[in-house]
XYZ file of C-alpha atoms in Angstrom:
380
model
C 69.168 24.213 -5.544
C 67.632 25.484 -2.284
C 68.507 28.016 0.047
C 70.528 27.096 3.073
C 68.470 26.386 6.025
C 68.865 26.284 10.091
C 67.680 23.069 11.755
C 67.621 22.816 15.904
C 69.061 19.607 17.190
C 66.259 18.196 18.992
C 67.906 15.981 21.656
C 71.457 17.808 21.611
C 72.647 21.570 22.620
C 74.338 22.173 19.333
C 72.853 23.759 16.155
C 73.417 22.707 13.107
C 73.923 24.835 10.064
C 73.078 22.601 6.831
C 73.241 23.637 3.781
C 71.097 21.414 1.565
C 70.148 20.494 -2.396
C 66.645 20.175 -3.090
C 64.267 19.399 0.019
C 65.469 20.590 3.322
C 64.079 19.772 6.479
C 61.609 22.421 8.442
C 63.513 25.194 10.928
C 62.569 24.819 14.353
C 60.457 22.356 14.466
C 59.454 21.411 18.287
C 60.883 17.718 20.003
C 58.246 15.278 19.473
C 57.936 12.773 22.312
C 54.347 11.722 20.881
C 52.618 12.658 17.466
C 49.831 15.929 17.856
C 46.640 15.259 16.410
C 46.686 13.799 13.488
C 44.949 15.251 11.370
C 45.275 19.182 10.077
C 44.475 21.478 7.222
C 46.675 24.307 5.713
C 45.703 26.783 2.982
C 45.146 26.377 -0.462
C 47.958 25.434 -2.294
C 47.236 25.776 -6.212
C 49.141 29.345 -5.959
C 50.573 31.497 -3.111
C 47.993 30.686 -0.018
C 45.410 33.682 1.200
C 42.729 31.768 3.338
C 42.711 28.453 5.336
C 39.614 26.125 4.288
C 38.760 23.899 6.185
C 39.171 20.237 4.882
C 36.175 18.745 2.846
C 33.887 15.891 4.310
C 34.812 13.479 1.663
C 38.369 12.543 1.631
C 39.668 13.136 5.194
C 42.931 10.734 6.536
C 43.532 9.669 10.011
C 46.371 7.355 11.139
C 45.395 4.198 12.207
C 48.641 3.074 13.820
C 52.291 2.765 13.516
C 53.339 -0.424 11.547
C 56.879 -0.282 12.061
C 59.518 1.851 13.687
C 63.220 2.097 14.029
C 64.014 2.112 10.236
C 67.156 4.182 8.751
C 66.916 6.438 5.599
C 63.731 4.419 4.283
C 62.985 5.580 0.632
C 61.508 2.922 -1.670
C 58.386 0.981 -0.567
C 56.631 -1.849 -2.305
C 53.822 -4.187 -1.482
C 54.382 -7.939 -2.006
C 51.513 -10.523 -2.967
C 49.705 -10.974 0.144
C 50.021 -7.557 1.950
C 53.785 -7.467 3.460
C 55.827 -4.980 2.346
C 59.368 -4.178 1.340
C 61.163 -1.136 2.303
C 64.581 0.536 1.372
C 67.151 2.189 3.003
C 68.712 4.463 0.760
C 72.049 4.797 3.139
C 72.478 1.429 4.573
C 71.879 0.352 0.853
C 69.412 -2.896 2.521
C 66.169 -4.281 1.702
C 63.561 -5.172 4.829
C 60.929 -6.785 4.483
C 58.035 -5.888 6.919
C 55.151 -7.974 7.971
C 51.885 -6.317 6.785
C 49.936 -7.223 9.893
C 52.148 -7.210 12.650
C 55.344 -5.010 11.353
C 57.892 -7.870 11.915
C 61.166 -7.242 10.019
C 63.389 -9.412 7.888
C 66.659 -8.235 6.497
C 66.716 -9.767 2.873
C 70.568 -8.198 2.556
C 72.658 -5.530 1.007
C 72.165 -4.516 -2.506
C 75.661 -4.649 -4.315
C 77.133 -1.743 -6.081
C 75.020 0.885 -4.064
C 77.489 4.140 -3.961
C 75.475 6.588 -1.135
C 76.068 10.236 -1.207
C 73.659 13.234 -0.518
C 70.246 12.368 -2.125
C 71.661 9.218 -3.831
C 71.451 5.640 -2.899
C 69.729 2.599 -2.876
C 65.948 4.595 -3.844
C 63.042 3.058 -5.583
C 61.388 -0.461 -5.136
C 58.988 -2.050 -7.249
C 57.799 -5.733 -7.074
C 56.745 -7.602 -10.493
C 56.498 -11.812 -11.238
C 59.069 -12.505 -8.788
C 61.262 -9.516 -9.323
C 62.429 -7.155 -7.430
C 63.117 -3.734 -9.053
C 65.547 -1.351 -7.635
C 66.590 2.053 -8.613
C 70.060 2.791 -7.445
C 73.098 5.511 -7.471
C 75.995 3.135 -8.387
C 79.384 4.431 -9.007
C 79.426 6.134 -12.176
C 75.266 6.232 -12.972
C 71.878 5.877 -11.320
C 70.715 3.033 -12.819
C 67.473 0.355 -12.713
C 68.169 -3.304 -11.479
C 66.103 -6.248 -10.913
C 66.759 -9.335 -8.417
C 65.028 -12.577 -7.907
C 63.059 -13.149 -4.785
C 60.609 -16.182 -4.195
C 58.600 -14.021 -2.007
C 58.585 -16.358 1.409
C 59.870 -15.280 4.778
C 63.623 -16.593 4.326
C 63.988 -16.083 0.804
C 66.760 -13.993 0.035
C 67.554 -11.603 -2.879
C 68.878 -13.297 -6.005
C 72.102 -12.301 -8.064
C 72.101 -8.810 -9.550
C 70.412 -7.721 -13.298
C 70.970 -4.485 -14.391
C 67.997 -3.564 -16.278
C 68.734 0.030 -17.576
C 72.236 2.212 -16.927
C 73.426 5.346 -17.696
C 71.085 7.655 -16.316
C 72.811 10.910 -14.886
C 73.949 10.748 -11.370
C 74.489 13.898 -9.191
C 75.188 14.760 -5.275
C 71.516 15.926 -5.703
C 67.924 15.717 -8.128
C 68.690 12.218 -8.479
C 64.878 11.300 -9.112
C 64.678 7.714 -7.969
C 61.044 6.727 -8.181
C 60.105 3.265 -10.183
C 56.836 2.061 -10.487
C 54.947 -0.374 -12.915
C 51.922 1.026 -14.852
C 48.598 -0.514 -15.865
C 49.970 -1.200 -19.258
C 52.583 -3.393 -17.455
C 55.203 -1.112 -18.611
C 57.929 0.215 -16.122
C 58.212 3.749 -15.361
C 61.192 5.700 -13.960
C 61.187 9.450 -12.374
C 64.916 10.987 -12.877
C 66.340 14.072 -12.160
C 68.773 16.659 -13.933
C 71.541 16.323 -11.507
C 71.742 20.002 -10.841
C 72.855 20.166 -14.887
C 69.527 22.130 -15.769
C 70.673 21.675 -19.763
C 69.426 17.878 -19.152
C 66.166 18.096 -18.814
C 65.359 19.668 -22.357
C 67.941 17.207 -24.002
C 65.586 14.318 -25.081
C 69.401 12.417 -25.786
C 69.814 12.102 -21.977
C 68.004 10.300 -19.522
C 68.457 12.978 -16.723
C 65.021 15.137 -15.746
C 62.783 12.624 -17.656
C 59.670 10.287 -17.145
C 61.069 7.425 -18.428
C 58.810 3.981 -19.784
C 60.391 0.629 -20.722
C 59.668 -3.211 -20.939
C 60.651 -5.045 -18.005
C 63.966 -6.016 -19.377
C 64.669 -1.981 -20.074
C 63.898 -1.465 -23.513
C 61.956 1.043 -25.058
C 58.455 0.282 -24.169
C 56.038 -0.386 -27.158
C 54.293 2.893 -28.285
C 56.989 5.631 -26.846
C 56.767 8.714 -28.222
C 60.453 9.096 -29.382
C 61.262 6.153 -31.286
C 64.156 3.886 -30.134
C 64.152 6.030 -26.811
C 63.319 5.170 -23.233
C 61.878 8.938 -22.571
C 58.403 9.006 -21.640
C 58.661 13.018 -20.944
C 61.170 15.520 -20.478
C 61.443 19.210 -19.179
C 61.740 17.855 -15.147
C 63.846 19.109 -12.590
C 63.304 15.650 -9.995
C 60.386 13.484 -10.034
C 59.852 11.496 -7.546
C 56.531 10.546 -7.715
C 54.398 8.472 -9.866
C 50.833 7.163 -9.644
C 47.651 5.912 -11.963
C 44.431 6.637 -11.208
C 41.614 4.039 -12.061
C 41.653 5.405 -15.945
C 45.286 4.995 -16.273
C 46.428 8.704 -16.328
C 49.666 9.187 -14.998
C 50.262 11.684 -12.203
C 53.994 12.809 -11.165
C 55.182 14.925 -8.465
C 58.233 16.692 -8.634
C 60.228 19.379 -7.081
C 60.564 22.870 -8.281
C 63.498 25.258 -7.513
C 62.462 28.126 -4.910
C 59.519 29.119 -6.382
C 56.476 25.964 -6.921
C 56.728 22.498 -6.727
C 54.333 20.753 -8.779
C 51.821 18.452 -9.594
C 51.581 17.243 -13.219
C 49.127 14.902 -15.532
C 51.961 13.041 -17.858
C 51.049 12.717 -21.374
C 53.958 10.847 -23.703
C 55.864 13.092 -25.620
C 55.280 16.436 -23.728
C 57.587 19.229 -22.261
C 57.076 19.773 -18.673
C 59.085 23.344 -19.138
C 62.218 22.964 -16.914
C 64.338 24.961 -16.865
C 62.660 27.316 -19.274
C 59.150 27.693 -16.485
C 58.802 26.800 -12.804
C 55.198 26.261 -12.041
C 52.330 27.949 -14.182
C 53.456 29.718 -16.941
C 51.013 29.191 -19.753
C 53.656 29.381 -22.772
C 52.534 27.470 -25.608
C 55.004 24.033 -25.560
C 54.926 23.702 -22.472
C 52.258 22.035 -20.122
C 51.211 23.581 -16.975
C 50.908 21.358 -13.546
C 47.408 20.815 -12.617
C 48.683 22.067 -8.967
C 51.631 24.034 -7.261
C 52.666 24.879 -4.124
C 55.377 27.083 -2.411
C 58.665 25.006 -2.027
C 58.479 25.429 2.052
C 54.882 23.696 1.983
C 55.573 20.744 -0.421
C 58.826 19.526 -1.567
C 56.918 16.545 -2.889
C 58.505 13.194 -3.360
C 56.083 10.171 -3.023
C 52.459 10.013 -4.409
C 49.308 7.613 -4.710
C 45.408 7.629 -5.342
C 42.908 6.796 -3.501
C 39.368 8.048 -3.169
C 39.018 10.380 -5.483
C 42.341 11.985 -5.040
C 46.524 11.930 -5.431
C 48.148 11.947 -2.058
C 51.373 13.402 -2.236
C 54.100 13.351 0.707
C 55.883 16.784 1.663
C 59.638 16.721 2.764
C 60.508 20.205 3.656
C 56.572 20.648 4.213
C 56.276 17.777 6.438
C 52.462 17.252 5.359
C 50.194 14.924 3.401
C 48.831 16.755 0.322
C 45.300 15.595 -0.933
C 44.561 16.950 -4.419
C 40.955 15.895 -5.533
C 40.886 15.282 -9.256
C 38.599 13.972 -11.727
C 39.306 12.733 -15.177
C 42.241 14.676 -16.041
C 41.052 17.899 -14.390
C 41.389 18.733 -10.505
C 37.982 19.039 -8.637
C 39.006 21.036 -5.917
C 41.701 22.644 -3.823
C 44.371 20.930 -2.133
C 44.080 20.346 1.333
C 47.023 19.571 3.810
C 46.903 16.506 6.628
C 49.244 15.656 9.100
C 50.902 19.372 9.561
C 54.215 18.963 10.821
C 52.843 15.816 12.890
C 55.575 13.017 12.023
C 58.357 15.143 10.583
C 59.227 15.005 6.668
C 57.283 12.295 4.479
C 59.090 10.714 1.814
C 56.620 7.741 0.336
C 52.832 7.269 0.415
C 51.809 3.990 -1.380
C 48.159 2.822 -1.739
C 47.194 -0.383 0.351
C 43.760 -1.272 -1.260
C 40.592 0.229 -0.580
C 40.546 3.163 1.691
C 43.997 2.285 3.686
C 47.483 3.996 2.584
C 50.630 3.316 3.763
C 53.229 6.363 4.490
C 56.972 6.289 5.286
C 58.986 9.042 7.149
C 61.522 10.942 6.431
C 63.470 12.009 9.392
C 66.972 10.286 9.269
C 67.486 11.427 6.013
C 70.340 13.392 7.265
C 68.079 16.597 6.883
C 65.671 15.678 9.498
C 65.395 16.213 13.031
C 64.756 12.293 14.255
C 63.324 11.519 17.623
C 62.920 8.298 19.535
C 61.318 5.852 16.878
C 62.147 7.341 13.588
C 62.009 6.516 10.729
C 58.541 4.648 10.603
C 55.845 3.400 8.349
C 52.315 4.377 9.322
C 48.888 2.863 8.474
C 46.198 5.444 7.081
C 42.820 5.263 6.928
C 40.970 7.684 4.073
C 37.052 8.246 4.509
């Protein structure tokens, strides 16, 4: 768990002392009645920063507008055919449809069986072939479920159907990101729930990236026969994205030293808890990039215009990590630094556009008027 931090309350006179799990909020961020200039840069994050390069001419990002405001503890985001969005509320246990042009909200109802607490609740979402998939915290475990959804504005979610159960749960480190890969298989990032030994235990689903069929069985070609485990040695994976060549990238929280962006290969060991960050030790995969935890605490990631874009919670910034093939092709650059608070989820919207979800109402932020929101971003 991360060290305790103290936050200023923006809209009251009290001072709150928060003992946090793995993604504490910034300390002393000034109140926001309107966001500051949308683009800013930060030092290189491949190691401890020592210089402050300007953002490169290619791959800059700007906020084109706000799609919707007033979301409560938003976490997962999925795009429907046609361009509308589904967003989950971690603590309210609901899924809401957002019109992708107007921002109009339509509640699809509460997902049964969700037991919020700490970093658990209704987390990641994915959409496939008329099903809405959700990663959620139940009474006994974390699990992946699915519900039929017709996709019309007036449609409701169908009955819940379990896909994969038995993922370890905890007050912290529940993972929660799910996404369908270009191979049609469902991937999930899980956490080790604070029990570090689970990450190296290949019989456990905690501290892993999982790969399964849409029905929840082990996917063909998985590295360990009869298992949904795809990679292991992870602390808390909340970001999954693929580049155009089908390579899988994942972001995960470190403890007190290094957060990581990893290129994920089947059957490989990513080190936790033996190593954190780049170690150069045989048998473990080093991250492609790493950050001090105060500058990142990464959640969602997306690929667009030659780079991985990574949302930072404690870091309150959007990182751009340029990649070429399986390698990083330049230094990471930070945008939107401190302008919109904690950033939870980033989703590719096609072409040069991204959706970005803020996370100020997750009990660790300092929410202001309008929080939380989904922002429209343009990459140029």
